[in-house]
CSV table of C-alpha atoms in Angstrom, one decimal:
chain,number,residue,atom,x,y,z
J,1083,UNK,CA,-51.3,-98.2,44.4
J,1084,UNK,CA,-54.2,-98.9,46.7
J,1085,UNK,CA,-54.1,-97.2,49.6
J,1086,UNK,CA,-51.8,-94.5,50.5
J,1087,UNK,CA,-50.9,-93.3,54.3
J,1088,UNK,CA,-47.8,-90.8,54.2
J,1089,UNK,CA,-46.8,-88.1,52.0
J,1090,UNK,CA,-43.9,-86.2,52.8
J,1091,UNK,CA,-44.2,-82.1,52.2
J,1092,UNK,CA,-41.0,-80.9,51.0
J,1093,UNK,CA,-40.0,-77.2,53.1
J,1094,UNK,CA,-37.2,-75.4,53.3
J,1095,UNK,CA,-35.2,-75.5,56.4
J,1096,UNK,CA,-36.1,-72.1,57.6
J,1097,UNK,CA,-39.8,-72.7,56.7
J,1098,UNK,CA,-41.3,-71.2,60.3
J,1099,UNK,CA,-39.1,-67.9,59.6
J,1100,UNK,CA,-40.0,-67.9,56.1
J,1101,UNK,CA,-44.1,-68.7,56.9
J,1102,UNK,CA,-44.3,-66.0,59.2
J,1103,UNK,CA,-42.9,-63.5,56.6
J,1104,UNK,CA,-43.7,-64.4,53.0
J,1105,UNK,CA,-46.8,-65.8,53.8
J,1106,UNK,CA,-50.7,-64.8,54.9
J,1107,UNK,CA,-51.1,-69.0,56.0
J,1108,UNK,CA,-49.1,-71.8,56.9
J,1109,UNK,CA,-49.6,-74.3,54.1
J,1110,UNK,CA,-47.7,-76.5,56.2
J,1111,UNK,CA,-51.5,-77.0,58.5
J,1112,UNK,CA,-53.7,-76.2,55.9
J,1113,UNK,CA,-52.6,-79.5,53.8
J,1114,UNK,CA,-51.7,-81.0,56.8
J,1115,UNK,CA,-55.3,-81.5,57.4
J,1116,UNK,CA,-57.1,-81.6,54.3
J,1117,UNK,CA,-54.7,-84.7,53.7
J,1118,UNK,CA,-55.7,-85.8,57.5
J,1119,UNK,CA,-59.5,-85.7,56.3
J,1120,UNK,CA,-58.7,-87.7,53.6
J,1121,UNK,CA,-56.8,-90.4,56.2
J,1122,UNK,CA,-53.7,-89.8,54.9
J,1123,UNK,CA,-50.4,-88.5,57.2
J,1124,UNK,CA,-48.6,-85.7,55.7
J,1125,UNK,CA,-45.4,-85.2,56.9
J,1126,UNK,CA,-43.1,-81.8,56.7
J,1127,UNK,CA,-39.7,-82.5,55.7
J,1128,UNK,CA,-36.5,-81.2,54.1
J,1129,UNK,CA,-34.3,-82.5,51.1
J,1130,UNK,CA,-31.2,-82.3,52.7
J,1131,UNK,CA,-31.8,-84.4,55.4
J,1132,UNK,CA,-29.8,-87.3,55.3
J,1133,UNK,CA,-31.9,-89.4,58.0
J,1134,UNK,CA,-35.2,-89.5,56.0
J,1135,UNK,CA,-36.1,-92.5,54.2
J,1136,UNK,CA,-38.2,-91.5,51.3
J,1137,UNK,CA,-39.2,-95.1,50.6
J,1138,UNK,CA,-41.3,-94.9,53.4
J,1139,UNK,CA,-43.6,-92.7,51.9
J,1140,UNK,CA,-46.1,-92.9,49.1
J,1141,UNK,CA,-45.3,-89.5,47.6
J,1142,UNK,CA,-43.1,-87.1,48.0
J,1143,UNK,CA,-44.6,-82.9,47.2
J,1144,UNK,CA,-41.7,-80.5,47.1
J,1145,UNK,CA,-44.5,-77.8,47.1
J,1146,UNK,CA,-43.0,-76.0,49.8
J,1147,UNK,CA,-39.3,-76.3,49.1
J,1148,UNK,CA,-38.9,-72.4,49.0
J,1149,UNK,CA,-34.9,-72.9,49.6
J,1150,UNK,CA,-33.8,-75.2,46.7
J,1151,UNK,CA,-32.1,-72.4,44.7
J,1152,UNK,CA,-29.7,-72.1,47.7
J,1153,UNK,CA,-28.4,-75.6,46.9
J,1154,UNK,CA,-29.4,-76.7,43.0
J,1155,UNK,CA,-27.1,-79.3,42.7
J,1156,UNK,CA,-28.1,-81.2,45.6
J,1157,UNK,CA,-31.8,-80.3,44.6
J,1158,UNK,CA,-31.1,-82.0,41.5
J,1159,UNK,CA,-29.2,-85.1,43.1
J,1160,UNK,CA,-31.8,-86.0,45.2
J,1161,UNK,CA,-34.4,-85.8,42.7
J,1162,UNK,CA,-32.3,-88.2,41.0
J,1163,UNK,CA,-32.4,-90.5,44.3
J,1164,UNK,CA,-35.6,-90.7,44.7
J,1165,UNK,CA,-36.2,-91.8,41.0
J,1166,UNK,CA,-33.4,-94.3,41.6
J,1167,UNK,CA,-35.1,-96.0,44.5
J,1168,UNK,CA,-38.8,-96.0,42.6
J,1169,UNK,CA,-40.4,-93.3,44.9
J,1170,UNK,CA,-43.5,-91.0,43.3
J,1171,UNK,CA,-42.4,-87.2,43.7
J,1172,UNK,CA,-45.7,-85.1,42.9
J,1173,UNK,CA,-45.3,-83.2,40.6
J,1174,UNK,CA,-43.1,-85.5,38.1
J,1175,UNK,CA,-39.3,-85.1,39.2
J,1176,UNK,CA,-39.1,-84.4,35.2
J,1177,UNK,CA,-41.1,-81.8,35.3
J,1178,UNK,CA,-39.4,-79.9,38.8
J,1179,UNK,CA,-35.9,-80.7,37.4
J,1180,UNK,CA,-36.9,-78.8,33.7
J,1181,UNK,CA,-38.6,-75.9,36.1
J,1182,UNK,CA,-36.1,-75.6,38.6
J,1183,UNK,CA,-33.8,-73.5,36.0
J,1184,UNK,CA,-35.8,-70.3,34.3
J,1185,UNK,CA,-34.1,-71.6,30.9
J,1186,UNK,CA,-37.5,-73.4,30.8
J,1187,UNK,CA,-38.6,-69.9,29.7
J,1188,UNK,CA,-36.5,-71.2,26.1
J,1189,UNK,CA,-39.0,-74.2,25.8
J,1190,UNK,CA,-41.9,-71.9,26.4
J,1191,UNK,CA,-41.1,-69.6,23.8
J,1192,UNK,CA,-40.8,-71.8,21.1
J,1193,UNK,CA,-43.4,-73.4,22.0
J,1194,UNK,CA,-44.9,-70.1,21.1
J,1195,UNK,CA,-46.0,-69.3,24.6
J,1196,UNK,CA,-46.2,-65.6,24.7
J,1197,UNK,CA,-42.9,-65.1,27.3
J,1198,UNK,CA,-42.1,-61.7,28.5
J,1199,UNK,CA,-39.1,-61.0,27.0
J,1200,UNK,CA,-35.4,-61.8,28.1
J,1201,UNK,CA,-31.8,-62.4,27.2
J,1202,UNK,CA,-30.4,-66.0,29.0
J,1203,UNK,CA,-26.4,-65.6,30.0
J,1204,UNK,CA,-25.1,-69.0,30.5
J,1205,UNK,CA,-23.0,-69.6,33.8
J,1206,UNK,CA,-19.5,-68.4,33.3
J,1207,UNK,CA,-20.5,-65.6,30.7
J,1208,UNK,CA,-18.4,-62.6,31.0
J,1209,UNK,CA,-20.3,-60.3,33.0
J,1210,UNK,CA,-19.4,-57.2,30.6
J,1211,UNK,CA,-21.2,-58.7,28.3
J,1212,UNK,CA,-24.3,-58.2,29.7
J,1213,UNK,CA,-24.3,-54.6,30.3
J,1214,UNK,CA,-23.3,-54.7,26.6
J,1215,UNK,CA,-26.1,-56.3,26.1
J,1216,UNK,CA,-28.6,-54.3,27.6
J,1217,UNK,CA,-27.4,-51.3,25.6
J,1218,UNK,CA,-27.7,-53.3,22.7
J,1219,UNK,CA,-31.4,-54.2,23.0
J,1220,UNK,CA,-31.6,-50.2,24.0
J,1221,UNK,CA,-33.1,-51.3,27.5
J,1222,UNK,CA,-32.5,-48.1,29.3
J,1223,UNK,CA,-33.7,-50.2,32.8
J,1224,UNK,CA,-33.7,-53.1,33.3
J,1225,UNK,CA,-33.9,-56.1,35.9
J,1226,UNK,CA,-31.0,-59.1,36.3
J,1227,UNK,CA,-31.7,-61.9,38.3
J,1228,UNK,CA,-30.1,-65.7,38.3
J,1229,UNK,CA,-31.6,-68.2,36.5
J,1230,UNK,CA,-32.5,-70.3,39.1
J,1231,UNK,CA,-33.7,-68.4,42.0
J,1232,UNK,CA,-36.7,-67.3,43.8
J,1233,UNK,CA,-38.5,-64.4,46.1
J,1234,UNK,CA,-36.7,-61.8,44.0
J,1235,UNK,CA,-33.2,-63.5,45.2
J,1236,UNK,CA,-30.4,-61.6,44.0
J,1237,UNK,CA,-32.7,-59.3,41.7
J,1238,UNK,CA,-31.5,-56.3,40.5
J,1239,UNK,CA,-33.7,-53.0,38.6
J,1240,UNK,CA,-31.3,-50.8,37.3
J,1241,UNK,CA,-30.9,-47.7,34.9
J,1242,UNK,CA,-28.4,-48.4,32.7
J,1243,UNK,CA,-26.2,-45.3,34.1
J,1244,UNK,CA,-25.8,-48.3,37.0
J,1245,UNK,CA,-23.8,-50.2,34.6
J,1246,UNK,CA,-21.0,-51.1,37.4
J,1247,UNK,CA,-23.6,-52.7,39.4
J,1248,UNK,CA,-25.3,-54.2,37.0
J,1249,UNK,CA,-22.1,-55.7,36.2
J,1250,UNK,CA,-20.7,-56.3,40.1
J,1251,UNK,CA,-24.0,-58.7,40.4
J,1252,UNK,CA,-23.9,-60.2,37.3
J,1253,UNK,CA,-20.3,-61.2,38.1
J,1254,UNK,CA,-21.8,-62.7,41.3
J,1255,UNK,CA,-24.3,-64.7,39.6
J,1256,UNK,CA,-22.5,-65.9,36.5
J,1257,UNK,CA,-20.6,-67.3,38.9
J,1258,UNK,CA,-23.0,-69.5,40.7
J,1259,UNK,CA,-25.8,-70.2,37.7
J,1260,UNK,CA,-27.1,-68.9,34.3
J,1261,UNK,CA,-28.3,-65.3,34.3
J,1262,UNK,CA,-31.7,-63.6,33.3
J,1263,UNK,CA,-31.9,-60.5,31.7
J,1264,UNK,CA,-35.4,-58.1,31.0
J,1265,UNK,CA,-36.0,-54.8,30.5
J,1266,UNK,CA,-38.5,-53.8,32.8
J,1267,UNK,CA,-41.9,-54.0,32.8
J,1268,UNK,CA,-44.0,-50.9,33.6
J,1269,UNK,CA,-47.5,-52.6,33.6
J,1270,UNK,CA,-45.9,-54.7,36.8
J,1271,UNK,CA,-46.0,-51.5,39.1
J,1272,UNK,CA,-48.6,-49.9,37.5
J,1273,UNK,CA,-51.4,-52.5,37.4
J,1274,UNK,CA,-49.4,-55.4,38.7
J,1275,UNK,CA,-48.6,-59.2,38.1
J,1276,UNK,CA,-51.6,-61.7,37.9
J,1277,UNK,CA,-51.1,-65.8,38.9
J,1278,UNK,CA,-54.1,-67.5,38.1
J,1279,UNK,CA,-53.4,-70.9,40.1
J,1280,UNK,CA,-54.4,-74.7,38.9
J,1281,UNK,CA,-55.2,-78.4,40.6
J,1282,UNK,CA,-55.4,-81.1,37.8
J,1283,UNK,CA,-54.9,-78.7,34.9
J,1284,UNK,CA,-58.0,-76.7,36.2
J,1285,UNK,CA,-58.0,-73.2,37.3
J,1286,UNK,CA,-59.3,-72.9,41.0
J,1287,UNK,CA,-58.8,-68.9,41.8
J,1288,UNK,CA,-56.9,-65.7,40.5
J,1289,UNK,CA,-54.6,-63.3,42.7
J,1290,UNK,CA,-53.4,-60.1,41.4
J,1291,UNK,CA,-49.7,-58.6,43.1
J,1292,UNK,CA,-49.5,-55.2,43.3
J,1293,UNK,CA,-45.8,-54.0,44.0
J,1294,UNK,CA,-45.8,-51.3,46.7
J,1295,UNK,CA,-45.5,-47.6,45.8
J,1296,UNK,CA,-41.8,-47.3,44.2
J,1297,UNK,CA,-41.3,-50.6,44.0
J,1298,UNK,CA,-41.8,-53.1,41.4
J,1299,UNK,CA,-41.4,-56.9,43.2
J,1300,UNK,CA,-44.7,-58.4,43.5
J,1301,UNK,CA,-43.7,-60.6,46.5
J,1302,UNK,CA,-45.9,-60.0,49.7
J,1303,UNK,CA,-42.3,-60.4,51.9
J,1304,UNK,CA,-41.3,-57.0,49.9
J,1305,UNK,CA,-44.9,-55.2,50.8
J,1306,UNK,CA,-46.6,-56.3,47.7
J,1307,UNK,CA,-50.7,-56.2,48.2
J,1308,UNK,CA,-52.5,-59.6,46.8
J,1309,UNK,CA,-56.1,-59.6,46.5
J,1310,UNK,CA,-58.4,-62.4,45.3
J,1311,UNK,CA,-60.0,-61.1,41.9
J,1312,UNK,CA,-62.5,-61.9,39.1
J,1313,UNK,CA,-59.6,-62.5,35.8
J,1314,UNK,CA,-60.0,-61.0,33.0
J,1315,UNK,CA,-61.4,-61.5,29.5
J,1316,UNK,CA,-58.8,-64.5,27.8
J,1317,UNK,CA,-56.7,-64.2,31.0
J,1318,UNK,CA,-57.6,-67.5,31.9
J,1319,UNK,CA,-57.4,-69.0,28.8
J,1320,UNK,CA,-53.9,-67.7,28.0
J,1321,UNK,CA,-52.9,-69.0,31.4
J,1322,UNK,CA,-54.3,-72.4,30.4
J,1323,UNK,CA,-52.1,-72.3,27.2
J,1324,UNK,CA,-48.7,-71.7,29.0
J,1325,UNK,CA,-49.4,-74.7,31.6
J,1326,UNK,CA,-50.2,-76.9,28.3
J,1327,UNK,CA,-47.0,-76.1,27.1
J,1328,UNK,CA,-45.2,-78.1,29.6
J,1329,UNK,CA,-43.4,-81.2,29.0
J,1330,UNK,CA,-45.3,-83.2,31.7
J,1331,UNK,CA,-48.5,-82.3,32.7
J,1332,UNK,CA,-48.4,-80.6,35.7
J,1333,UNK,CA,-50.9,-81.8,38.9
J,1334,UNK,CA,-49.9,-78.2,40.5
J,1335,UNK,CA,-49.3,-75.0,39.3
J,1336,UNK,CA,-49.0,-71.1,39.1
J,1337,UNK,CA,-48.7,-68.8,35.9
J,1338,UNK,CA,-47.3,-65.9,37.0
J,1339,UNK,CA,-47.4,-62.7,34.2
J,1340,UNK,CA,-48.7,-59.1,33.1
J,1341,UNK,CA,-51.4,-57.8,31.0
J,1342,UNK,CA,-50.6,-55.8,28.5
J,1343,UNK,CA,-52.9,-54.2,25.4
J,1344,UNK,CA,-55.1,-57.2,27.2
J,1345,UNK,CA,-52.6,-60.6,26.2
J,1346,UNK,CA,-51.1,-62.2,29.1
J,1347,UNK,CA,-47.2,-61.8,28.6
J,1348,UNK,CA,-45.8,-65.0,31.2
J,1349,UNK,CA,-43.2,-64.1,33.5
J,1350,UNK,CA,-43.0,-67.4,35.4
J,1351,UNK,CA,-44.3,-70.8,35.3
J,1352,UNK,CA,-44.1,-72.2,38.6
J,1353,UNK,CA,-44.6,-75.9,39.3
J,1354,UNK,CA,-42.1,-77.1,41.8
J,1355,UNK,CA,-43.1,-74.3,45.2
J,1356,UNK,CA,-45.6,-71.9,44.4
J,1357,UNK,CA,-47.1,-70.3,47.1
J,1358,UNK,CA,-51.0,-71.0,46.4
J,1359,UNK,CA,-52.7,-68.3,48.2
J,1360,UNK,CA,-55.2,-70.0,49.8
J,1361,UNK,CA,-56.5,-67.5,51.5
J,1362,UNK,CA,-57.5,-65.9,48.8
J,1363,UNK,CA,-59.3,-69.5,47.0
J,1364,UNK,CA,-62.8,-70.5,46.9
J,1365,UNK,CA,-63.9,-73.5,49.9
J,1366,UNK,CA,-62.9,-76.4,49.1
J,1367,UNK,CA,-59.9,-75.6,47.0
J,1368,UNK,CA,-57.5,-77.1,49.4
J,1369,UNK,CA,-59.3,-80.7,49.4
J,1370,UNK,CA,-58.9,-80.4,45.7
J,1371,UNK,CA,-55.1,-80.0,46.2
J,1372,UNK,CA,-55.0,-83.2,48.2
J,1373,UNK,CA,-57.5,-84.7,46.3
J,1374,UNK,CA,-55.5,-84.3,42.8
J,1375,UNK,CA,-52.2,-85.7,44.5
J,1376,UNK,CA,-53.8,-88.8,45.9
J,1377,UNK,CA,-55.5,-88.6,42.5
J,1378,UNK,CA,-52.0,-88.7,40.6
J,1379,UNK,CA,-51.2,-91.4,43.0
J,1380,UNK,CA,-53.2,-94.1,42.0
J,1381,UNK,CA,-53.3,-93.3,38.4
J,1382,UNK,CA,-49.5,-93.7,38.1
C-alpha cells in the first residue's frame, strides 16, 4: 500500500454516553487528529452498521468498540466479512477474535505467562457447579464474571455464604457465554491494578487503578482513581513478556494485572478496545499510535 487516506475507528453505539462517563478524553478527537496531521481521514464508525462499506477504507481499528461483548457473534461475523472481502483490520482480526473471549487467559498460561488464577466454566455448565467449585478450591470470596465481557459487565465479588447469587448469575451467564471464576485479589483494593500500555511492542506510559474505598473494580466509570506513575522494578519487563506471548504480534496493547511479593500476576490482556489513557502519556504518544497503524499498513 502506498498511500493511505481513510481509517475507520470502530465505537460502540453509545460511544458519546459512554466517553462522557468511562472516560477523562474523547479518543474519538484525540486520534481523530493526530491521524489528520498525518493527512489521513479517520472516520468513527460502528460494526453493526449495515450501510458502511469497509472496502472503502484502508484499515479498519476496532480500538474503541467498547460494546462488542453485547453482540459476540455478530462481532465475530463481521470480523469474518471483512477478511472475506481483503480489508486490513488493525490489530490482526486473528488476534481480536482469540482476545475477544478471556479463554485466551488458557493460551497465556501455558505459555507460562504468570496469569492470576481462575477456573473457565464453558457455556452451558451447570451453574451449581461453580459454587461447588469455589468451595472446592477453598475461595471463601470470590469474583464471577463472563468470559467475554468488559467494564466489570455482569461482575460479581461474593462471600461464599452468597452462594444463591453466586449461582443466580452464573445461571445468567452460562447461558449467554463461558464463565470466569477467581478468588479475589486483595492487593487490587489495597495497592491496585497496574496497565503498563504499548505502540509497536513498545511501552509508551504506565497507569495505576486504584478501586475506591470498599470497592475493588478498578474502572474510572465505578470511581476508580488512575494516576500516571513511574513502574516498578521488572514491572515492565513482565508486561513485555505477556504481550510476547500472543499469537500475533499485537500493534496495540494494554496488560492489565497486580503486583504481588513484586511479580506482575496478569489479569487481562487487552488488544481489541483498551482505553489508552492518554491523558496520562508522555507528548507525542498519540502520533506514535497513528504512526504505528499507518506503520502496520504499509508493512502488510
Amino acid at each position: 500500500m502506498t498511500s493511505m487516506n481513510k481509517v475507520a475507528l470502530i465505537v460502540a453505539q453509545n460511544h458519546a454516553e459512554l466517553s462522557a462517563t468511562a472516560a477523562e478524553v474523547d479518543e474519538v478527537v484525540v486520534l481523530r487528529a493526530a491521524f489528520a496531521e498525518l493527512g489521513v481521514e479517520l472516520s468513527a464508525r460502528t460494526f453493526h452498521d449495515p450501510s458502511v462499506d469497509w472496502s472503502a477504507f484502508d484499515a479498519v481499528v476496532p480500538k474503541l468498540a467498547w460494546d462488542y461483548f453485547h453482540e459476540p457473534r455478530r462481532f465475530v461475523a463481521w470480523l469474518d466479512r471483512l477478511t472475506a472481502q481483503g480489508v486490513r483490520t488493525i490489530n490482526d482480526a486473528r488476534l481480536v477474535k482469540w482476545n475477544h473471549d478471556k479463554t485466551y487467559l488458557v493460551d497465556l498460561r501455558d505459555a507460562g505467562v504468570r496469569v492470576a488464577p481462575f477456573v473457565f466454566f464453558p457455556a452451558g455448565s451447570d451453574a451449581r457447579a461453580v459454587v461447588h467449585r469455589l468451595r472446592a478450591e477453598g475461595w471463601r470470596r470470590s469474583v464471577i464474571k463472563p468470559s467475554i465481557s468488559g467494564g466489570a459487565w455482569k461482575t460479581l465479588s461474593a462471600d461464599l455464604d452468597r452462594a444463591p447469587e453466586i449461582e443466580a448469575l452464573a445461571r445468567d451467564i452460562l447461558g449467554r457465554s463461558g464463565l470466569l471464576a477467581q478468588p479475589f485479589f486483595d492487593e487490587v483494593p489495597r495497592s491496585g491494578e497496574w496497565s503498563v500500555l504499548f505502540v509497536a511492542g513498545e511501552p509508551t506510559h504506565v497507569v495505576l487503578k486504584k478501586p475506591r474505598e470498599g470497592d475493588y473494580r478498578s474502572q474510572n466509570v465505578w470511581g476508580a482513581s488512575i494516576e500516571g506513575k513511574e513502574p516498578p522494578a521488572g514491572l515492565v519487563a513482565s508486561a513485555r513478556r505477556a504481550l510476547a506471548a500472543a499469537p500475533i504480534a499485537p500493534v496495540y496493547g494494554r496488560v492489565d494485572g497486580f503486583l504481588r511479593d513484586g511479580e506482575l500476576h496478569l489479569m487481562e490482556l487487552e488488544l481489541i478496545e483498551p482505553y489508552f489513557f492518554f491523558e496520562h502519556a508522555p507528548a507525542g504518544v498519540v502520533a506514535r499510535f497513528a504512526k504505528a497503524i499507518l506503520s502496520a499498513l504499509r508493512s502488510g
